[in-house]
Coordinates of C-alpha atoms and ligand atoms in Angstrom, one line a residue:
M83 CA -99.7 -92.5 100.3
E84 CA -100.8 -90.7 97.1
K85 CA -102.2 -92.9 94.4
Y86 CA -101.7 -92.6 90.6
I87 CA -102.8 -94.0 87.4
L88 CA -100.0 -95.1 85.0
S89 CA -100.8 -94.4 81.4
L90 CA -98.6 -96.2 78.8
D91 CA -98.8 -94.5 75.4
Q92 CA -97.1 -96.6 72.7
G93 CA -97.0 -94.4 69.7
T94 CA -95.4 -94.7 66.2
T95 CA -92.2 -93.1 67.1
S96 CA -91.8 -93.6 70.8
S97 CA -93.1 -95.2 74.0
R98 CA -94.2 -93.1 76.9
A99 CA -95.2 -93.6 80.4
I100 CA -97.1 -90.9 82.2
L101 CA -98.3 -90.8 85.8
F102 CA -101.5 -89.0 86.5
N103 CA -102.7 -87.8 89.8
H104 CA -106.3 -87.5 91.0
E105 CA -106.7 -84.0 89.6
G106 CA -105.9 -85.5 86.1
E107 CA -102.6 -83.8 85.9
P108 CA -99.5 -85.4 84.4
V109 CA -97.0 -85.4 87.2
H110 CA -94.1 -87.4 85.6
S111 CA -93.3 -88.8 82.3
A112 CA -90.6 -90.8 80.6
Q113 CA -90.1 -91.5 76.9
K114 CA -88.0 -93.7 74.6
E115 CA -87.8 -93.5 70.9
I116 CA -88.2 -96.8 68.9
K117 CA -86.4 -97.6 65.8
Q118 CA -88.2 -97.3 62.4
Y119 CA -87.4 -99.9 59.8
F120 CA -87.9 -99.1 56.1
P121 CA -87.0 -102.2 54.3
K122 CA -88.3 -101.0 51.0
P123 CA -89.7 -97.6 49.8
G124 CA -93.2 -97.2 51.4
W125 CA -92.7 -100.0 53.9
V126 CA -92.6 -99.2 57.6
E127 CA -91.8 -101.9 60.3
H128 CA -91.2 -102.0 64.0
N129 CA -89.5 -104.7 66.2
A130 CA -92.2 -105.8 68.6
N131 CA -89.8 -107.1 71.1
E132 CA -88.0 -103.7 71.1
I133 CA -91.5 -102.0 71.6
W134 CA -92.0 -104.3 74.7
G135 CA -88.5 -103.5 75.9
S136 CA -89.0 -99.7 75.5
V137 CA -92.3 -99.9 77.5
L138 CA -90.6 -101.8 80.4
S139 CA -87.9 -99.2 80.4
V140 CA -90.2 -96.1 80.4
I141 CA -92.2 -97.8 83.3
A142 CA -89.0 -98.2 85.4
S143 CA -87.8 -94.6 84.6
V144 CA -91.1 -92.8 85.4
L145 CA -91.4 -94.6 88.7
S146 CA -87.9 -94.1 89.8
E147 CA -87.7 -90.4 88.6
A148 CA -91.1 -89.7 90.3
N149 CA -90.0 -91.7 93.4
V150 CA -93.3 -93.5 93.3
T151 CA -93.5 -97.2 94.3
P152 CA -95.5 -99.7 92.4
I153 CA -98.1 -100.1 95.2
Q154 CA -99.0 -96.5 94.5
I155 CA -100.3 -97.4 91.1
A156 CA -104.0 -97.8 91.3
G157 CA -104.3 -99.0 87.7
I158 CA -102.7 -99.1 84.3
G159 CA -104.2 -97.6 81.1
I160 CA -102.9 -98.6 77.7
T161 CA -103.1 -96.6 74.4
N162 CA -101.4 -97.3 71.3
Q163 CA -100.6 -96.7 67.6
R164 CA -103.5 -98.4 66.0
E165 CA -103.7 -101.0 63.2
T166 CA -100.0 -102.0 63.7
T167 CA -99.9 -105.7 63.5
V168 CA -98.0 -108.4 65.3
L169 CA -98.2 -112.1 65.0
W170 CA -96.4 -114.2 67.6
D171 CA -95.8 -117.7 68.7
K172 CA -98.1 -118.5 71.6
E173 CA -95.6 -120.8 73.4
T174 CA -92.3 -118.9 73.0
G175 CA -93.8 -115.3 72.8
D176 CA -91.5 -114.6 69.9
P177 CA -92.9 -112.4 67.0
I178 CA -92.9 -114.5 63.8
Y179 CA -92.1 -111.2 61.8
H180 CA -91.6 -107.6 62.5
A181 CA -94.7 -105.6 63.4
I182 CA -96.1 -104.1 60.3
V183 CA -96.8 -100.5 60.9
W184 CA -100.1 -98.7 60.1
Q185 CA -98.2 -96.4 57.6
S186 CA -96.8 -99.3 55.7
R187 CA -97.8 -99.8 52.1
Q188 CA -96.4 -103.3 51.7
T189 CA -99.9 -104.7 51.3
N190 CA -100.9 -102.6 48.4
D191 CA -101.1 -105.6 45.9
I192 CA -103.3 -107.4 48.3
C193 CA -105.6 -104.5 48.5
K194 CA -105.7 -104.1 44.7
E195 CA -106.8 -107.7 44.3
L196 CA -109.5 -107.4 46.9
K197 CA -110.9 -104.3 45.2
K198 CA -110.7 -106.1 41.9
N199 CA -112.8 -108.9 43.4
G200 CA -115.5 -106.3 44.4
M201 CA -114.9 -106.7 48.2
E202 CA -114.9 -103.0 49.1
E203 CA -118.7 -102.6 49.7
K204 CA -118.9 -105.7 51.8
V205 CA -115.9 -104.8 54.0
R206 CA -117.3 -101.3 54.4
Q207 CA -120.8 -102.4 55.5
K208 CA -119.4 -104.7 58.1
T209 CA -116.4 -102.7 59.4
G210 CA -117.0 -99.1 58.5
L211 CA -113.6 -99.1 56.9
L212 CA -112.2 -99.0 53.3
I213 CA -109.8 -101.5 51.7
D214 CA -106.4 -99.9 52.3
P215 CA -103.0 -101.1 53.4
Y216 CA -103.6 -98.9 56.5
F217 CA -105.7 -101.5 58.3
S218 CA -104.4 -104.7 60.0
G219 CA -106.2 -107.4 57.9
T220 CA -104.1 -107.3 54.8
K221 CA -101.0 -107.1 57.0
V222 CA -102.0 -110.4 58.6
K223 CA -102.3 -111.9 55.3
W224 CA -98.9 -110.5 54.1
I225 CA -97.2 -112.1 57.0
L226 CA -98.9 -115.4 56.5
D227 CA -98.0 -115.2 52.8
H228 CA -94.3 -114.5 53.5
V229 CA -93.2 -116.4 56.7
E230 CA -92.6 -119.9 56.0
G231 CA -94.7 -122.4 57.9
A232 CA -96.8 -119.6 59.4
R233 CA -100.1 -120.9 57.9
E234 CA -99.4 -124.4 59.3
K235 CA -98.9 -123.0 62.7
V236 CA -102.0 -120.8 62.5
K237 CA -104.0 -124.0 61.7
K238 CA -102.5 -125.7 64.7
G239 CA -103.5 -122.8 67.0
E240 CA -99.8 -121.9 67.6
V241 CA -100.0 -118.2 66.6
L242 CA -101.5 -115.3 68.2
F243 CA -102.6 -112.0 66.6
G244 CA -102.6 -108.6 68.2
T245 CA -102.5 -104.9 67.7
I246 CA -100.0 -103.1 70.0
D247 CA -102.5 -102.9 73.0
T248 CA -103.0 -106.7 72.8
W249 CA -99.2 -107.4 72.5
L250 CA -98.5 -105.2 75.6
I251 CA -101.3 -106.6 77.8
W252 CA -100.2 -110.1 76.9
K253 CA -96.7 -109.3 77.8
L254 CA -97.5 -107.4 81.0
S255 CA -99.8 -110.1 82.2
G256 CA -97.2 -112.7 81.6
G257 CA -99.2 -114.3 78.7
K258 CA -102.3 -114.6 80.8
A259 CA -104.6 -112.2 78.9
H260 CA -105.0 -112.2 75.1
V261 CA -107.5 -109.4 74.8
T262 CA -108.2 -106.2 72.9
D263 CA -110.7 -103.4 73.2
Y264 CA -113.6 -102.4 70.8
T265 CA -111.6 -99.3 69.5
N266 CA -108.6 -101.4 68.4
A267 CA -110.7 -104.3 67.1
A268 CA -112.6 -101.8 65.0
R269 CA -109.4 -101.0 63.0
T270 CA -108.5 -104.5 62.0
L271 CA -110.8 -104.9 59.0
M272 CA -111.8 -108.2 60.6
F273 CA -114.3 -106.9 63.2
N274 CA -117.9 -106.3 62.7
I275 CA -118.5 -103.0 64.4
F276 CA -122.3 -103.5 64.4
D277 CA -122.8 -107.0 65.7
L278 CA -119.5 -106.6 67.7
K279 CA -117.9 -109.9 66.7
W280 CA -114.9 -111.1 64.7
D281 CA -116.4 -111.7 61.3
E282 CA -116.0 -115.3 59.9
E283 CA -115.9 -114.4 56.4
L284 CA -113.4 -111.5 56.9
L285 CA -111.1 -113.6 59.0
D286 CA -111.2 -116.2 56.2
L287 CA -110.4 -113.5 53.6
F288 CA -107.1 -112.7 55.3
G289 CA -106.1 -116.3 56.3
A290 CA -106.9 -115.7 60.0
N291 CA -109.0 -117.9 62.3
H292 CA -110.7 -117.5 65.7
S293 CA -108.0 -119.3 67.6
M294 CA -105.5 -116.5 67.0
M295 CA -107.8 -113.6 67.7
P296 CA -107.8 -111.8 71.1
E297 CA -111.1 -111.6 73.1
V298 CA -112.8 -108.2 72.5
K299 CA -113.5 -106.4 75.8
S300 CA -114.8 -103.0 76.7
S301 CA -112.4 -100.0 76.8
S302 CA -112.7 -99.7 80.6
E303 CA -112.5 -102.8 82.7
I304 CA -109.9 -104.9 84.5
Y305 CA -108.4 -107.2 81.7
A306 CA -105.8 -108.7 83.9
E307 CA -103.1 -108.0 86.5
T308 CA -99.4 -107.4 85.9
A309 CA -97.3 -110.5 86.3
P310 CA -95.3 -109.5 89.4
Y311 CA -91.9 -110.4 87.6
H312 CA -92.7 -107.5 85.1
F313 CA -93.9 -105.0 87.7
F314 CA -91.4 -104.9 90.6
G315 CA -93.2 -107.7 92.4
Q316 CA -96.6 -106.2 92.2
S317 CA -100.0 -107.3 90.6
V318 CA -101.5 -104.0 89.4
P319 CA -104.8 -104.0 87.4
I320 CA -104.5 -103.3 83.7
A321 CA -107.9 -101.6 83.5
G322 CA -108.2 -99.5 80.4
A323 CA -107.3 -99.6 76.7
A324 CA -108.1 -97.7 73.6
G325 CA -106.4 -96.9 70.3
D326 CA -104.6 -93.6 70.6
Q327 CA -107.0 -91.5 68.7
Q328 CA -110.0 -92.7 70.5
A329 CA -108.2 -92.2 73.7
A330 CA -107.5 -88.6 72.7
L331 CA -111.2 -88.0 72.0
F332 CA -111.9 -89.3 75.5
G333 CA -109.1 -87.3 77.1
Q334 CA -110.5 -84.2 75.3
A335 CA -113.8 -85.0 77.1
C336 CA -115.7 -85.1 73.7
F337 CA -118.4 -87.1 75.5
T338 CA -121.4 -85.5 73.6
E339 CA -122.5 -86.1 70.1
G340 CA -121.1 -83.6 67.7
M341 CA -117.9 -82.8 69.6
A342 CA -114.7 -83.2 67.7
K343 CA -111.0 -83.2 68.2
N344 CA -107.9 -83.2 66.0
T345 CA -104.6 -84.7 67.2
Y346 CA -101.5 -83.5 65.4
G347 CA -99.1 -86.5 66.0
T348 CA -97.1 -88.6 63.5
G349 CA -100.2 -88.4 61.5
C350 CA -103.3 -86.2 62.0
F351 CA -106.6 -87.7 63.1
M352 CA -109.9 -85.9 63.5
L353 CA -112.7 -87.8 65.3
M354 CA -116.2 -86.6 66.0
N355 CA -118.4 -88.3 68.5
T356 CA -121.5 -89.5 66.8
G357 CA -123.2 -91.0 69.8
E358 CA -125.0 -94.3 69.5
K359 CA -125.5 -93.8 65.8
A360 CA -122.8 -95.2 63.4
V361 CA -122.8 -92.6 60.6
H362 CA -122.1 -93.9 57.1
S363 CA -119.8 -91.7 55.1
D364 CA -120.1 -90.7 51.5
N365 CA -116.9 -88.6 51.6
G366 CA -114.1 -91.0 52.5
L367 CA -114.4 -90.8 56.3
L368 CA -114.2 -93.9 58.4
T369 CA -117.1 -95.2 60.6
T370 CA -115.5 -96.4 63.8
I371 CA -115.9 -97.1 67.5
A372 CA -115.1 -94.3 69.9
W373 CA -115.3 -96.4 73.0
G374 CA -117.3 -99.1 74.6
I375 CA -118.0 -98.6 78.3
D376 CA -120.6 -100.3 80.6
G377 CA -122.1 -102.3 77.8
K378 CA -122.8 -99.2 75.6
I379 CA -121.0 -98.5 72.4
T380 CA -120.3 -94.9 71.2
Y381 CA -119.4 -94.4 67.5
A382 CA -117.3 -91.8 65.7
L383 CA -116.6 -90.5 62.3
E384 CA -112.9 -90.4 61.6
G385 CA -110.7 -88.5 59.1
S386 CA -107.2 -90.1 58.9
I387 CA -104.2 -88.1 57.6
F388 CA -101.1 -90.3 57.3
V389 CA -98.4 -87.6 57.4
A390 CA -98.5 -84.6 59.7
G391 CA -95.8 -84.3 62.4
S392 CA -93.7 -86.8 60.5
A393 CA -93.4 -84.2 57.7
L394 CA -91.7 -82.0 60.2
G395 CA -89.6 -85.0 61.2
W396 CA -88.6 -85.3 57.5
L397 CA -87.5 -81.6 57.3
R398 CA -85.4 -82.2 60.4
D399 CA -83.9 -85.7 59.7
G400 CA -84.2 -86.1 56.0
L401 CA -83.5 -82.6 54.6
R402 CA -81.7 -81.3 57.7
M403 CA -83.6 -78.0 57.4
L404 CA -84.4 -77.8 61.1
K405 CA -82.5 -78.7 64.2
H406 CA -85.8 -79.3 66.2
A407 CA -89.3 -79.7 64.9
E408 CA -90.3 -76.8 67.2
D409 CA -88.1 -74.3 65.4
S410 CA -90.5 -74.6 62.4
E411 CA -92.7 -71.9 64.0
D412 CA -89.9 -69.4 64.0
Y413 CA -88.9 -70.1 60.4
A414 CA -92.7 -70.0 59.3
T415 CA -93.2 -66.6 60.8
K416 CA -90.1 -65.0 59.2
V417 CA -92.1 -64.8 55.9
Q418 CA -95.5 -63.4 55.1
S419 CA -96.6 -66.3 53.1
T420 CA -95.2 -69.3 51.2
E421 CA -95.3 -67.2 48.0
G422 CA -97.4 -69.7 46.2
V423 CA -95.4 -72.9 47.4
Y424 CA -97.5 -76.0 48.3
M425 CA -96.1 -79.1 49.8
V426 CA -98.2 -82.2 49.5
P427 CA -96.7 -84.8 52.0
A428 CA -98.2 -87.9 50.5
F429 CA -95.1 -89.9 51.5
V430 CA -97.1 -93.0 52.1
G431 CA -100.2 -92.2 50.0
L432 CA -103.2 -90.2 51.0
G433 CA -105.9 -91.1 53.4
T434 CA -109.2 -89.1 53.9
P435 CA -110.8 -88.2 51.6
Y436 CA -108.7 -89.3 48.7
W437 CA -107.6 -92.9 49.7
D438 CA -104.9 -93.3 47.1
S439 CA -102.1 -95.6 48.4
E440 CA -99.9 -95.3 45.3
V441 CA -99.6 -91.4 45.2
R442 CA -96.3 -89.9 46.6
G443 CA -95.3 -86.6 47.9
A444 CA -94.8 -83.4 45.8
I445 CA -93.9 -79.7 46.0
F446 CA -95.3 -77.0 43.8
G447 CA -94.7 -73.4 43.0
L448 CA -90.9 -73.3 43.5
T449 CA -89.1 -70.2 42.2
R450 CA -85.4 -68.9 42.4
G451 CA -86.8 -66.9 45.3
T452 CA -88.0 -69.7 47.3
E453 CA -86.1 -70.0 50.6
K454 CA -86.0 -72.5 53.5
E455 CA -88.5 -70.4 55.3
H456 CA -91.1 -70.8 52.5
F457 CA -90.5 -74.5 52.3
I458 CA -91.0 -75.0 56.1
R459 CA -94.1 -72.8 56.1
A460 CA -95.5 -74.7 53.3
T461 CA -95.0 -78.0 55.1
L462 CA -96.7 -76.7 58.2
E463 CA -99.6 -75.3 56.1
S464 CA -100.1 -78.7 54.6
L465 CA -101.2 -80.0 58.0
A466 CA -103.9 -77.4 58.0
Y467 CA -104.9 -78.0 54.5
Q468 CA -105.3 -81.7 54.9
T469 CA -107.3 -80.9 58.1
K470 CA -109.6 -78.7 56.1
D471 CA -110.2 -81.5 53.6
V472 CA -111.3 -83.7 56.4
L473 CA -113.4 -81.1 58.1
Q474 CA -115.3 -80.5 55.0
A475 CA -116.1 -84.2 54.6
M476 CA -117.2 -84.4 58.2
I477 CA -119.6 -81.6 57.9
E478 CA -121.2 -83.1 54.8
D479 CA -121.5 -86.5 56.2
S480 CA -122.8 -85.6 59.7
G481 CA -124.8 -82.5 58.7
I482 CA -123.4 -81.0 61.9
D483 CA -121.7 -77.6 61.4
I484 CA -118.5 -77.8 63.5
T485 CA -118.1 -74.4 65.1
S486 CA -115.1 -75.2 67.3
L487 CA -112.4 -77.9 67.2
R488 CA -110.4 -79.1 70.2
T489 CA -106.7 -79.8 69.3
D490 CA -103.8 -81.6 70.9
G491 CA -100.6 -83.4 70.0
G492 CA -97.0 -82.3 69.4
A493 CA -97.6 -79.9 66.5
A494 CA -100.6 -78.4 68.2
K495 CA -98.1 -76.4 70.4
N496 CA -97.2 -74.5 67.2
N497 CA -99.1 -71.2 67.5
F498 CA -98.6 -70.3 63.8
L499 CA -100.1 -73.6 62.7
M500 CA -103.1 -73.3 65.0
Q501 CA -103.8 -69.7 63.9
F502 CA -103.5 -70.7 60.3
Q503 CA -105.7 -73.7 61.0
A504 CA -108.5 -71.4 62.5
D505 CA -108.2 -69.1 59.6
L506 CA -108.4 -71.8 56.9
L507 CA -111.4 -73.6 58.6
D508 CA -113.1 -70.4 59.6
T509 CA -113.6 -72.2 62.9
V510 CA -112.4 -71.5 66.4
V511 CA -109.6 -73.8 67.4
E512 CA -109.4 -74.6 71.1
R513 CA -106.0 -76.0 72.3
A514 CA -106.4 -78.2 75.3
K515 CA -104.3 -77.2 78.4
I516 CA -103.2 -80.8 78.8
N517 CA -101.5 -81.6 75.5
E518 CA -101.1 -85.3 76.5
T519 CA -104.7 -85.9 75.9
T520 CA -104.0 -89.4 74.4
A521 CA -102.3 -90.6 77.6
L522 CA -104.9 -88.8 79.7
G523 CA -107.8 -90.6 77.9
A524 CA -106.2 -94.0 78.7
A525 CA -105.7 -92.9 82.3
Y526 CA -109.4 -91.9 82.5
L527 CA -110.5 -95.2 81.0
A528 CA -108.4 -97.2 83.6
G529 CA -109.3 -94.8 86.5
L530 CA -113.0 -95.2 85.8
A531 CA -112.7 -99.0 85.9
V532 CA -110.8 -99.0 89.3
G533 CA -112.9 -96.3 90.9
F534 CA -110.1 -93.7 90.9
W535 CA -112.5 -91.4 89.1
E536 CA -116.4 -91.6 89.3
N537 CA -117.8 -90.8 86.1
K538 CA -117.6 -88.9 82.8
K539 CA -119.3 -85.9 84.4
Q540 CA -116.4 -85.4 86.8
L541 CA -113.9 -85.7 84.0
T542 CA -115.7 -83.1 81.9
K543 CA -115.1 -80.6 84.6
K544 CA -111.3 -81.2 84.3
W545 CA -111.0 -80.2 80.7
D546 CA -109.3 -76.8 80.5
L547 CA -108.4 -74.5 77.7
D548 CA -104.9 -73.4 77.0
K549 CA -105.4 -71.0 74.1
E550 CA -108.2 -70.2 71.8
F551 CA -107.5 -69.3 68.2
E552 CA -110.1 -67.1 66.4
P553 CA -110.3 -67.1 62.6
E554 CA -108.9 -63.7 61.2
M555 CA -108.5 -64.4 57.5
D556 CA -110.9 -62.8 55.0
E557 CA -113.0 -65.1 52.8
K558 CA -111.3 -64.1 49.6
E559 CA -107.8 -65.0 50.9
R560 CA -109.0 -68.3 52.4
D561 CA -110.7 -69.4 49.2
K562 CA -107.7 -68.5 47.1
L563 CA -105.3 -70.4 49.2
Y564 CA -107.6 -73.4 49.4
Q565 CA -108.0 -73.4 45.7
G566 CA -104.2 -73.5 45.2
W567 CA -104.1 -76.5 47.5
Q568 CA -106.8 -78.4 45.6
T569 CA -104.9 -77.7 42.4
A570 CA -101.6 -79.2 44.1
I571 CA -103.5 -82.2 45.3
N572 CA -105.1 -82.9 42.0
A573 CA -101.6 -82.6 40.2
T574 CA -100.0 -84.8 42.7
M575 CA -102.6 -87.5 42.2
A576 CA -102.2 -87.3 38.4
F577 CA -98.4 -88.0 38.8
K578 CA -98.1 -91.7 39.4
Ligands
LIG849 O1 -103.9 -94.9 63.1 C1 -102.7 -94.6 63.4 C2 -102.5 -93.8 64.7 O2 -103.1 -94.4 65.7 C3 -101.2 -93.3 65.0 O3 -101.1 -92.3 65.8 O4 -100.0 -90.8 67.3 O5 -98.6 -92.3 66.2 O6 -99.8 -90.5 64.9 P1 -99.8 -91.4 66.0

């Protein structure tokens, strides 16, 4: 009977289950959208129980559609939207508040206060991160500040904290395992990425304590087995976990120092493997953990762009300019250029390299001649401009000249965007054949732990190119376009 690895990819907008065979090919998948809650402008929340329900439902769908029985699952890998924070009652399993999503800006005031108190440098030295509403720590504090009786319960050890990986492993194991992996812990603002421990002082800063924190494990090991009542009577090892961007780096087989990938999902995240060295950034990049395997930590530099694919979602759902996000390619190629239109999709502030949580989106250069096509093209181009901002920071910080960039994610399927990206970066863009590299990375991590695959060398051979995009734009044109973007960004940041 053929065996598979089941990868669960719990992302910002949907939950997915994908079955991978021994060749590392995705053979079946199921997907379910999850509801987004926007209680106030700039706030984004999820219902953690709905997330759990959606994961159960995609597991059931993928197994039944693929006609695969639970005994054929050799192991489960979990990958997730990172930083999103859940606090739940240890006894009942009920979340005490909605999950606060990574994009949410509701902890802006907490961050301002921390910065005012001069905490930025200390936090950075311990966690490699900046003080920004993006990360989990201030979300924990916000929930404790706003849910009546929560602090008391925390003191009594009745509340558990988790990012989405932790929440799902806890649920799948029937409450047996309260764990996370290094990559997810590294995004909480409470974990010291150098001594690899929850940091007493930082826990204190956000009102957390050790009793509520998950045990931090490697990214590839058996954490627990599924509770049979959640997995059709079977106990299957949950054997790999990583935040989605780190999982994508792994799925892209960026195993050697200097290799980088860019994933165009809800947001856009570029990660570069920096090996055993944690590289400090002077240009607004994050220092983070790429993975921890067999007692060895690999670090990464990361550029985080908050709005990428979700800008296309906004064109589709908010402005109703598109029926499907994929139609954007057709519209964009109907015109020769944006004719000077720039779109800055700072809907939830700006991440790397600007780190401004108060700025909001803007559009520039409109004329009476601006048409829908220009607007759509400008939105697509904004993904590439933001990526260029990040790449420049990465080259400066690492001293490594990136000559090719591996890409994946929904919007990477857009050929116009990939060509424009190569042109703007003056770098070869290599789109991976398996676009589901996030889920693949989690499958690899789990597969290595249960002996489904042997080692990274074997996985490296599986990476395959779908299409290569060579830079074609001349330097003058590239510089002119990028200068326009910089002017637009500066004007956007001035408008607050
Ligand atoms: O840090 C946030 C990131 O993990 C979300 O990823 O795929 O939902 O854009 P995605």
